[in-house]
Structure formats: structure tokens, C-alpha cells
XYZ file of C-alpha atoms in Angstrom:
567
model
C -0.117 0.261 0.132
C 2.279 2.808 -1.382
C 1.658 6.452 -2.758
C -1.521 8.042 -2.726
C -5.162 7.038 -2.015
C -6.663 5.271 -5.419
C -10.070 7.545 -6.445
C -12.920 6.085 -6.748
C -14.719 6.946 -9.828
C -18.542 6.923 -10.981
C -19.091 6.432 -14.821
C -22.522 7.613 -16.444
C -23.911 4.287 -18.596
C -27.001 3.268 -20.184
C -29.051 -0.177 -19.701
C -28.890 -2.980 -21.813
C -32.263 -4.715 -22.240
C -30.975 -8.383 -22.132
C -29.391 -8.760 -19.130
C -31.611 -11.340 -17.435
C -29.811 -13.765 -15.788
C -30.811 -17.149 -17.152
C -30.995 -18.773 -13.902
C -28.336 -19.214 -10.938
C -27.892 -15.570 -11.601
C -25.931 -16.214 -14.326
C -25.371 -13.886 -17.472
C -24.041 -16.421 -20.100
C -23.342 -14.716 -23.926
C -20.854 -14.851 -26.720
C -17.473 -13.637 -25.308
C -17.466 -10.583 -27.968
C -20.339 -9.212 -26.519
C -18.988 -8.669 -22.917
C -15.307 -7.754 -24.674
C -16.594 -5.138 -27.049
C -19.998 -3.594 -26.091
C -19.489 -0.703 -23.884
C -19.828 -1.025 -20.535
C -21.616 -4.341 -20.805
C -19.728 -6.152 -18.249
C -19.621 -3.136 -15.885
C -22.766 -2.670 -16.082
C -24.107 -6.254 -14.991
C -21.181 -6.309 -12.296
C -22.698 -3.358 -11.003
C -26.227 -4.691 -10.963
C -24.838 -7.549 -8.782
C -23.122 -5.386 -6.612
C -26.002 -3.610 -5.830
C -28.206 -6.742 -5.117
C -26.544 -7.025 -2.227
C -28.047 -4.539 0.898
C -26.187 -2.207 1.214
C -25.383 -2.928 5.155
C -24.433 -6.085 3.907
C -21.903 -4.941 1.327
C -20.026 -2.848 2.972
C -16.917 -4.434 4.610
C -17.904 -7.295 3.403
C -15.994 -10.292 1.825
C -16.560 -12.138 -1.591
C -15.161 -14.829 -3.412
C -13.971 -14.448 -6.921
C -12.939 -17.388 -8.887
C -12.855 -18.326 -13.046
C -12.575 -21.049 -15.427
C -9.116 -19.765 -17.130
C -11.478 -18.971 -20.176
C -10.662 -16.418 -22.838
C -11.465 -12.376 -21.404
C -11.126 -14.165 -17.499
C -8.157 -12.171 -16.530
C -9.770 -8.813 -17.918
C -12.870 -9.229 -16.753
C -11.201 -10.021 -13.161
C -9.118 -7.129 -12.626
C -12.768 -5.024 -13.482
C -14.688 -7.038 -10.785
C -11.785 -6.360 -8.539
C -11.831 -2.405 -9.341
C -15.832 -2.431 -9.047
C -15.937 -4.504 -5.655
C -13.171 -1.715 -4.463
C -15.462 0.922 -5.336
C -18.627 -0.337 -3.785
C -17.651 -1.053 -0.380
C -16.495 -4.434 -0.372
C -13.561 -4.933 1.773
C -11.850 -8.222 1.204
C -11.913 -10.270 -1.982
C -10.621 -14.164 -1.648
C -9.301 -14.930 -5.402
C -7.765 -18.203 -6.498
C -4.021 -18.125 -7.915
C -4.003 -16.618 -11.701
C -7.513 -16.065 -11.188
C -8.231 -19.790 -11.197
C -11.294 -21.051 -9.049
C -13.824 -23.795 -9.933
C -16.726 -23.460 -9.159
C -16.842 -26.495 -6.369
C -14.008 -24.688 -4.639
C -15.917 -21.267 -5.126
C -18.942 -22.769 -3.431
C -16.332 -24.612 -0.388
C -14.569 -21.040 0.421
C -17.996 -19.012 0.609
C -18.704 -21.353 3.148
C -15.775 -21.970 4.668
C -14.991 -17.967 5.329
C -18.999 -16.894 5.549
C -18.070 -14.851 2.851
C -21.482 -13.079 1.430
C -21.087 -14.674 -1.783
C -18.434 -14.860 -5.022
C -18.559 -14.178 -8.472
C -17.584 -17.119 -10.639
C -16.321 -16.138 -14.438
C -17.043 -18.889 -16.461
C -19.651 -20.354 -19.406
C -19.874 -23.830 -18.165
C -19.123 -26.428 -20.437
C -19.704 -23.671 -23.522
C -16.746 -23.342 -25.749
C -14.027 -20.656 -24.943
C -11.761 -18.562 -27.032
C -12.708 -14.967 -28.753
C -15.356 -16.349 -30.746
C -16.876 -18.619 -28.208
C -18.764 -17.959 -24.771
C -17.808 -15.742 -21.497
C -20.630 -16.005 -18.478
C -20.891 -14.518 -14.851
C -22.497 -16.040 -12.455
C -23.195 -14.880 -8.582
C -23.290 -17.415 -5.659
C -24.749 -16.306 -2.551
C -23.887 -16.568 1.010
C -24.989 -20.324 1.231
C -22.321 -21.033 -1.626
C -24.998 -21.801 -3.859
C -26.547 -20.451 -6.915
C -28.443 -17.005 -6.713
C -32.545 -18.089 -6.395
C -34.827 -16.977 -8.996
C -35.749 -13.408 -6.519
C -31.966 -12.397 -6.517
C -31.720 -13.143 -10.226
C -34.604 -10.973 -10.626
C -33.159 -8.557 -8.299
C -30.252 -8.395 -10.189
C -32.305 -7.862 -13.711
C -34.279 -5.213 -12.183
C -30.970 -3.055 -11.377
C -29.654 -4.067 -15.143
C -32.860 -2.472 -16.749
C -32.496 1.336 -15.343
C -29.127 1.064 -14.336
C -27.654 4.910 -15.014
C -24.032 4.736 -13.590
C -21.437 2.084 -11.878
C -18.675 2.734 -9.586
C -15.328 1.572 -10.365
C -10.999 2.127 -9.084
C -9.393 2.052 -13.051
C -5.851 2.516 -11.388
C -6.354 -0.516 -8.954
C -3.683 -2.899 -10.293
C -3.491 -6.769 -8.707
C -0.817 -9.320 -9.100
C -2.885 -12.767 -9.719
C -0.102 -14.677 -9.770
C 1.633 -13.661 -6.235
C 0.259 -15.816 -3.398
C -0.735 -13.745 -0.121
C -2.241 -10.313 1.060
C -2.687 -7.476 -1.222
C -3.735 -3.621 0.411
C -4.666 -0.617 -1.582
C -5.896 2.751 0.257
C -8.835 4.142 -1.593
C -10.435 7.811 -1.235
C -12.913 8.179 0.885
C -12.620 4.865 2.694
C -11.625 4.854 6.311
C -10.080 0.985 5.743
C -8.204 -0.431 3.017
C -9.124 -2.626 0.283
C -7.801 -6.195 0.952
C -7.191 -8.897 -1.797
C -6.038 -12.026 -0.645
C -4.405 -14.475 -3.471
C -4.803 -18.333 -2.123
C -3.947 -21.614 -3.930
C -6.828 -22.392 -5.717
C -6.929 -26.530 -4.605
C -5.852 -26.160 -1.037
C -9.312 -24.982 1.168
C -11.410 -27.355 -0.897
C -8.921 -30.590 -0.808
C -9.018 -29.793 3.225
C -12.619 -30.329 2.589
C -12.748 -33.796 0.603
C -10.285 -34.899 3.484
C -13.289 -34.703 6.024
C -15.324 -36.944 3.683
C -13.360 -39.681 1.854
C -11.553 -42.713 3.269
C -8.339 -41.241 1.152
C -6.437 -44.338 2.601
C -8.945 -46.689 1.087
C -8.670 -44.948 -2.645
C -4.742 -44.344 -2.414
C -4.551 -48.406 -1.935
C -6.820 -48.576 -4.897
C -4.288 -46.252 -7.155
C -1.148 -47.414 -5.795
C -1.263 -50.350 -3.997
C -1.210 -54.546 -5.526
C -3.148 -55.131 -8.347
C -3.610 -51.372 -8.670
C -6.355 -49.800 -10.921
C -4.940 -47.947 -13.715
C -6.990 -44.811 -14.277
C -7.049 -41.991 -16.920
C -8.411 -38.356 -16.031
C -9.108 -35.546 -18.451
C -9.545 -32.138 -17.330
C -10.041 -31.092 -20.832
C -8.361 -27.813 -20.445
C -10.130 -26.294 -18.074
C -9.912 -25.286 -14.675
C -9.775 -28.662 -13.283
C -6.154 -29.475 -13.803
C -4.476 -28.341 -11.136
C -7.215 -30.335 -8.822
C -6.835 -33.353 -10.671
C -2.924 -33.092 -10.204
C -2.681 -32.133 -6.888
C -5.869 -34.256 -5.633
C -5.247 -37.717 -7.550
C -1.780 -37.746 -8.452
C -0.063 -35.712 -5.387
C -2.137 -37.001 -2.771
C -3.496 -40.430 -3.742
C -0.931 -41.487 -5.582
C -2.081 -41.702 -9.427
C 0.834 -41.829 -12.033
C 1.275 -38.568 -13.247
C 0.770 -39.747 -16.704
C -2.990 -40.846 -15.254
C -4.061 -36.999 -15.936
C -4.293 -34.969 -19.032
C -5.375 -31.931 -20.926
C -4.244 -30.368 -17.390
C -3.094 -27.107 -18.457
C -5.832 -24.849 -18.326
C -6.256 -22.396 -21.641
C -7.886 -19.675 -22.878
C -9.799 -21.823 -25.532
C -9.819 -25.226 -23.699
C -7.522 -26.798 -26.678
C -10.087 -25.737 -29.331
C -12.746 -28.043 -28.173
C -15.688 -27.749 -26.354
C -15.154 -28.676 -22.213
C -18.263 -30.644 -22.332
C -17.523 -34.027 -20.679
C -19.735 -36.029 -22.691
C -19.438 -39.037 -25.323
C -19.303 -36.546 -28.062
C -16.958 -34.215 -27.183
C -14.690 -36.040 -24.644
C -13.427 -38.255 -27.685
C -9.486 -38.320 -26.682
C -10.477 -40.173 -23.424
C -13.389 -42.270 -24.709
C -10.576 -43.569 -26.987
C -7.678 -44.384 -24.322
C -10.287 -46.501 -22.546
C -11.717 -48.197 -25.349
C -8.196 -49.402 -25.364
C -8.369 -51.696 -22.163
C -5.667 -50.441 -20.644
C -7.307 -48.137 -17.961
C -10.098 -49.402 -15.508
C -11.350 -46.449 -14.592
C -11.533 -42.908 -16.576
C -13.186 -39.422 -15.823
C -13.317 -35.937 -17.346
C -14.736 -32.683 -16.406
C -15.923 -29.714 -17.603
C -14.367 -26.100 -17.707
C -15.347 -24.647 -14.263
C -15.264 -28.487 -12.759
C -18.703 -28.862 -11.765
C -19.858 -31.776 -14.713
C -18.298 -35.098 -14.823
C -18.422 -38.219 -17.052
C -17.665 -41.516 -15.721
C -16.317 -44.808 -18.170
C -15.282 -48.107 -17.262
C -12.802 -50.325 -19.144
C -13.441 -50.999 -22.586
C -15.250 -47.508 -22.571
C -18.114 -48.411 -21.112
C -20.337 -45.580 -20.232
C -22.452 -44.399 -17.163
C -25.229 -42.279 -17.973
C -25.279 -39.391 -15.442
C -28.879 -40.743 -14.459
C -27.177 -44.180 -13.617
C -24.240 -42.672 -11.655
C -26.748 -40.597 -9.501
C -28.689 -43.550 -8.742
C -25.827 -45.576 -8.294
C -23.979 -43.209 -5.956
C -26.836 -43.301 -3.799
C -27.227 -46.954 -3.205
C -23.787 -46.755 -2.261
C -23.230 -43.733 -0.176
C -22.615 -46.146 2.757
C -19.102 -46.582 1.411
C -18.396 -42.466 2.535
C -17.500 -42.043 5.651
C -19.157 -38.694 5.703
C -22.796 -40.440 4.982
C -21.941 -42.712 7.548
C -21.471 -40.109 10.138
C -24.478 -37.804 8.827
C -26.548 -40.090 7.812
C -28.966 -39.460 4.246
C -32.032 -37.561 4.868
C -33.130 -37.662 1.371
C -32.632 -37.295 -2.734
C -33.416 -34.162 -5.093
C -32.915 -35.080 -9.061
C -34.153 -32.437 -11.610
C -37.516 -33.479 -13.197
C -35.837 -34.682 -16.430
C -33.540 -36.858 -14.411
C -34.391 -40.111 -15.165
C -36.643 -41.960 -12.400
C -33.688 -44.424 -11.342
C -32.937 -42.340 -8.193
C -36.458 -42.929 -7.130
C -36.408 -46.852 -6.891
C -33.160 -46.816 -4.933
C -34.998 -44.159 -2.572
C -37.607 -46.205 -2.190
C -35.714 -49.005 -1.502
C -33.924 -46.872 1.400
C -37.091 -45.479 2.397
C -36.097 -41.896 1.776
C -37.787 -39.077 0.325
C -37.015 -37.637 -3.578
C -37.837 -34.091 -4.175
C -38.430 -33.512 -8.084
C -37.395 -29.944 -8.742
C -37.032 -28.146 -11.608
C -33.395 -28.161 -14.047
C -31.071 -25.740 -12.247
C -28.864 -26.592 -9.046
C -30.441 -23.468 -7.058
C -33.652 -25.535 -6.755
C -31.589 -27.872 -4.656
C -29.851 -24.907 -1.968
C -33.446 -25.053 0.347
C -33.537 -28.390 0.596
C -30.113 -28.772 1.829
C -30.179 -25.750 3.737
C -33.169 -27.313 5.698
C -31.549 -30.476 6.225
C -33.914 -32.334 4.018
C -31.813 -33.545 1.414
C -28.410 -35.286 1.364
C -27.635 -36.024 -2.483
C -28.546 -34.003 -5.574
C -27.902 -34.909 -9.141
C -29.183 -33.605 -12.831
C -29.120 -35.840 -16.033
C -26.860 -33.210 -17.675
C -23.548 -34.548 -15.698
C -24.091 -32.728 -12.327
C -24.606 -34.881 -9.038
C -23.574 -33.206 -5.304
C -24.407 -33.888 -1.922
C -24.964 -31.456 0.978
C -21.201 -30.952 2.023
C -21.273 -27.592 -0.820
C -24.336 -26.028 -2.395
C -23.186 -26.576 -5.792
C -22.665 -29.701 -8.303
C -18.935 -31.368 -7.760
C -17.457 -33.183 -10.313
C -13.941 -34.123 -8.541
C -16.310 -35.192 -5.488
C -18.483 -37.592 -7.886
C -14.969 -39.161 -9.222
C -13.768 -39.656 -5.356
C -17.156 -41.399 -4.632
C -16.963 -43.775 -7.476
C -13.091 -44.432 -6.559
C -14.261 -45.351 -2.586
C -17.074 -47.307 -4.345
C -14.722 -49.228 -6.521
C -12.595 -49.648 -3.283
C -15.196 -50.882 -1.065
C -17.195 -53.338 -3.508
C -13.730 -54.511 -5.208
C -15.196 -55.125 -8.273
C -15.007 -53.037 -12.103
C -17.028 -49.881 -12.997
C -19.184 -52.320 -15.711
C -19.568 -55.340 -13.307
C -21.047 -52.179 -10.699
C -23.434 -51.182 -13.128
C -24.692 -54.635 -14.087
C -25.278 -55.445 -10.406
C -27.110 -52.078 -9.757
C -29.744 -52.993 -13.355
C -29.757 -56.498 -11.969
C -31.486 -55.316 -8.414
C -33.536 -52.331 -10.078
C -33.852 -52.415 -13.176
C -32.132 -50.460 -16.255
C -33.756 -47.430 -16.825
C -32.757 -46.505 -21.100
C -32.244 -42.796 -21.317
C -31.370 -39.833 -23.787
C -31.791 -36.520 -24.602
C -31.782 -34.850 -27.668
C -30.850 -30.803 -27.849
C -32.233 -28.998 -30.669
C -29.661 -26.116 -30.372
C -29.572 -22.591 -31.836
C -33.016 -21.959 -32.438
C -35.123 -19.162 -33.296
C -36.734 -17.975 -29.781
C -39.927 -17.059 -31.144
C -39.932 -20.675 -33.366
C -39.142 -22.426 -30.146
C -41.886 -20.424 -28.452
C -44.538 -20.817 -30.919
C -43.565 -25.196 -30.793
C -43.791 -25.056 -26.807
C -47.042 -22.869 -27.141
C -48.643 -25.655 -29.271
C -47.354 -28.953 -27.541
C -48.331 -27.309 -24.502
C -52.216 -27.004 -25.434
C -51.847 -30.725 -26.827
C -50.692 -32.270 -24.334
C -52.836 -30.888 -21.584
C -56.204 -31.217 -23.063
C -57.992 -33.382 -21.466
C -58.857 -35.680 -24.467
C -54.652 -36.390 -24.638
C -55.132 -38.711 -21.457
C -55.878 -42.211 -22.476
C -54.541 -41.769 -26.019
C -52.552 -44.534 -27.671
C -49.879 -44.969 -29.712
C -48.607 -47.443 -32.109
C -44.823 -47.898 -33.270
C -44.354 -50.764 -34.994
C -45.118 -53.878 -32.281
C -45.045 -50.863 -29.657
C -48.284 -49.556 -27.926
C -47.715 -46.441 -25.616
C -50.834 -45.562 -23.599
C -50.765 -42.003 -22.054
C -51.662 -42.129 -18.132
C -50.593 -38.439 -17.380
C -49.481 -35.094 -18.664
C -48.728 -31.836 -17.212
C -46.661 -28.604 -17.689
C -44.624 -29.272 -14.486
C -44.449 -26.424 -11.870
C -42.534 -26.665 -8.720
C -43.690 -25.854 -4.841
C -40.836 -25.441 -2.690
C -41.409 -27.368 0.315
C -39.650 -24.899 2.545
C -40.568 -21.686 1.354
C -44.256 -22.367 -0.630
C -42.115 -20.442 -3.717
C -43.902 -21.673 -6.944
C -42.173 -22.176 -10.017
C -44.036 -22.706 -13.155
C -43.751 -23.896 -16.630
C -40.865 -26.187 -16.539
C -41.501 -28.928 -19.124
C -43.943 -30.539 -20.184
C -44.120 -34.020 -19.046
C -46.306 -37.053 -20.791
C -45.825 -40.332 -18.933
C -47.384 -43.307 -20.205
C -48.761 -46.417 -18.494
C -45.402 -48.695 -18.210
C -43.730 -45.595 -16.847
C -41.925 -44.754 -20.015
C -41.701 -40.871 -20.101
C -41.498 -37.811 -22.492
C -40.218 -34.455 -21.530
C -40.044 -31.155 -23.662
C -38.202 -28.514 -22.218
C -37.023 -24.860 -23.298
C -33.949 -23.875 -22.238
C -31.752 -20.486 -23.169
C -28.860 -20.228 -21.305
C -26.652 -18.628 -24.036
C -29.726 -15.360 -24.346
C -29.420 -15.231 -27.971
C -30.677 -18.405 -29.406
C -33.114 -20.997 -27.591
C -32.461 -24.697 -26.913
C -35.383 -27.101 -27.197
C -34.584 -30.319 -25.319
C -36.280 -33.823 -25.942
C -35.833 -36.887 -23.192
C -36.897 -40.005 -23.308
C -37.000 -42.934 -20.674
C -37.928 -46.157 -21.092
C -37.621 -48.732 -17.441
C -36.634 -52.605 -18.326
C -37.060 -55.142 -15.438
C -35.987 -57.871 -16.688
C -32.115 -58.659 -16.833
C -32.419 -60.299 -20.359
C -33.082 -57.009 -21.542
C -30.467 -55.008 -19.973
C -27.725 -55.518 -22.760
C -29.649 -53.299 -25.621
C -28.791 -50.136 -27.244
C -30.663 -47.144 -25.833
C -31.249 -45.558 -29.364
C -33.037 -48.783 -30.299
C -34.939 -49.026 -27.082
C -35.957 -45.395 -27.095
C -37.215 -44.848 -30.166
C -40.606 -45.746 -30.617
C -40.792 -42.924 -28.277
C -38.390 -40.819 -30.009
C -40.939 -41.359 -33.092
C -43.902 -40.332 -31.044
C -41.872 -36.967 -29.532
C -41.345 -35.900 -33.297
C -44.848 -36.742 -34.402
C -46.642 -34.817 -31.904
C -44.208 -31.794 -31.660
C -43.336 -31.495 -35.601
C -40.460 -30.094 -34.561
C -38.368 -31.108 -37.356
C -40.833 -29.583 -39.843
C -41.359 -26.173 -38.162
C -37.195 -25.809 -37.745
C -35.834 -27.004 -40.743
C -33.426 -29.644 -38.685
C -33.181 -32.736 -39.943
C -32.340 -34.167 -36.355
C -30.836 -32.787 -33.055
C -27.810 -31.289 -32.692
C -26.427 -33.102 -29.415
C -27.780 -36.732 -28.344
C -26.512 -37.693 -25.332
């Protein structure tokens, strides 16, 4: 802290109409918009900071992190300068600006911060032509609830100025404390640069039996693993936790250097984009494979020879094996949560364990109330996200350590564990079709017409014959959620068609990028007979998909010949 106090400036600005957070306090847009549109980023940051009551904001501590994508360093500097000017007393920032989303949640909860700002566009591509995002997590460590997102949006629509200290400069590479004297501020503004992994690692040590996992990875007959960080934020975490702490060989970890463009690939852990890992696993050398998305909250599990574990199956198998984890043996299991589109495989496990299942809209923010109130121990979504009440975010590395703990306890391969689960509970065939980059007006009319069709009373009991299959409609609705904690009602969260054999079709509109829209189509079919557990999901689900395409007319109305992505 040297020289004259740093001036605090008030800069005039004009509002943008498109800064409505898509959910969880997050704004995701093309990077060029953040980088090129005058005051686009400062406007949103000011709206986030102003959403915190002044008395709670003055002198408070906040956490800042990023997934390392292009524009993150510039954005981090702007966040720091604006936080200082808006009365924030202290910022905790990961070294080089890097912090995974689970680590941000962890640190917020550990130090009782007022909240955190995460610079990420999740699994979307990076680089100048990719996407950028800003996400606000609140004091419980979880994504902002809708009431906070609405407040941010209302502020963004009327903003006239923002406060900033443009002369404030920090060194993101230097661990430790940096202090700055500001004009008209009684106390110095403090920035603490921390190791991005250490606090989060200390939490993991209290949850898992690290000795058991280390024995699995280093002992006689060690399990050979392959873990792909996809050039996102998880590289330092994989190396420090799995390699340094748990003894996995250094060459177990690939693509561990965070890159601004993620090596030119989508940092999305699925069979479409994690092809490097998939090919390595198909060779048979490795018994366990995992990949993470850009900010570390999503994951994918593969077994030997590329055996794929679907996200919904992974959630159900984790639930059925929580007794393998010391944390749950100590804390007990109070309930499970899943997003409505996620398969009902979890429900069958819950029934056997005599614990409740809470079915929520898509979006992790809906789980926070359940966990804060002690109702829910484990939550998950079909979009490769799983987590527990140790945080208020989905947590990819936590899920991988759960899987390694289950393998260590059961002494079975990934495929054996999955097949045993199917034999006990039955198999839920499941897939998701994404129709991305659609014109928002077109998607609105498709969903409107679909809702009119399927919610009409005459639709109940209708039969659809596809080949030798006949499906009878048992129930339909436009899903709405009543929060059991505070009674908040969230409507129009997807259209459900449930058939008499428990098969499901779901249509849901998603617009996380804010510029174009996505329609997601989900299909699920249940097979109890073990003789039917080795079929290809696409073959099993093709009759349901045919019904969905017929009633939605999505190909005819969008000009598409098929989905953009199938998972």
C-alpha cells in the first residue's frame, strides 16, 4: 500500500435490455458481446453488487474465481476494481484467477463470505469466438435463487452509473495479501490470492477415506485410471488431489493445463466431446476414466473398454452406495433430489432406502433450500452434475472420488457395479436430444402448441402404436414446483408425458445463452427383466422418439433433420 489513495470514479452508463440472468444469477453471452459492447460487463457487475443490501455489502468479504477462459483476466480485474469502489472490504481470489465452481462454493461457506462471482460459461467453448459468463453465488455458497436473479435484472434495466477504481492493479500470480488505500474509504481494500486447491482439498479429506482410495490407486493390482481435465479449471485439482495426494501416476492426468480456448474443443464431458478419453478407454488399458467440464462441476464416468455410465445411472448408483463414504456413515442420509428431466432411477433406490425424493426444475439453485433445511443429502441432474450437502454446487471431483470409493469398497469394476445395480433395480434406458441454436420465437410457438395439445384432457388415454409397441398416455402436465421449504411456486418448467408402462417423454425449453434457444427432448423407458439390459438405448427409445417427433413436428417447424447433440 504505497503512494496516494486510489480514486473512486462514478461512470455514467446506459442499460442493456438483455441482461436477465438465465437462472442461478448467471449471464452467459458470446464473448464478443462482453468484450466489445461498451460497459456491458461493468453494467452487469454493478447490478450484481447493487443487489446485495448496502449494509451487507459494506466491508464484506467475497470470493472471485474463473475457469481460465479467454477474457477472464480482464474481467477479473474489472470485478476487483468495481468491488473496491462499491465498498467490498476483502476479496479472496484463486491464484492466476483460477477457482473451480465447487471450490468457490467451498470457500464461501468456509469463511462465511457474502457471496462469490464466478467467471465461467460452464461447458461452452472458449476463445474470442466462444462464450463468456458471469455467475453470482450467494452466502450459502449456492447459485442465486430466482428472487435474487430477478433483482439483478431489474437493476440492470434502470442502471445509470457504475462505480470503479480504474487505477487499482493486482498481481494475480502472487500468493498472499495485497492492500490498497482508496479515496474516501476509512479502511484499506484487501485482496488475498490463495492456492485454488488447498481449502477445497481440506474439505475432501473430511469426507472420504483417502487411505482406501490411495490403496486402490497404488497398491497391488492397482486400478489404472485416466482423467481428462479438458484444458479447463480442473487441471490443478486433478494433479494435486488424484496424483500428489492419492498417488495416481502423473501420466494418469491429461489436458491439465488450463487454456483460454480449451485447446479448441468444447469442454463438455460427454461422448461427443471427450473423444480423447473415450478412445484411450476403449483400448482396455485403463479400468476407470473420468472427464470434467470447464469449471469443474460436471463430470463423466467411463469403465474399461469405454463402458459409459449415464449421468442418471451414476446418480442412482452413488445413492445406493453412500455407505461406502465416511461422511454419510456419520451424517446419515435424509433424502435425495433430482431435476424433473433426470431419469427416475434414483426414485427406485430411494424407495428401497425409505427416504424421500424431491423432484425439482432444472437448475442447481432449487436444491439449496432442500439442503439448507436438512431435507436432502444427495442431488443430481441428467446433465452430468451430482453433488451432496457438503457444498451448494454440483461437484465433479467429489463424484469421481465417490466412484473410486465405491470401487475400493466393493472390489468390482465399473461395469460390474453398474450391471449389479441394474440386476437389483432394473435398467432405465434414457437419452436427451438437444435442438440448439433455434430462433426463440419459433421455439416459443412450438412449446405453446405442444402444451395446448398434451394438457388437453382428451390427450389422456390416447394410444400411440409404433411397430410392435403400443404406448398409452397415463398422465401429462406442464411441470410446476412448489418449494417445500418456503412455498415458492415455479411454473412452466417442461412438458411431461407419462405412459402406463412408466415410460416418459419430456420437452423443455432452454435459453442459457440468451441469444438463441434450445429445445431439449428427453425419453425414458424402464426394463426390469435382466435379459433386456444389453440393448442399445437408441434402439429401445426409438419408438418414444418417433412419438415425440410426431406430436411436436419439431423437424418440420425448425427445418432441422435431427438434433444437434444426443446424450
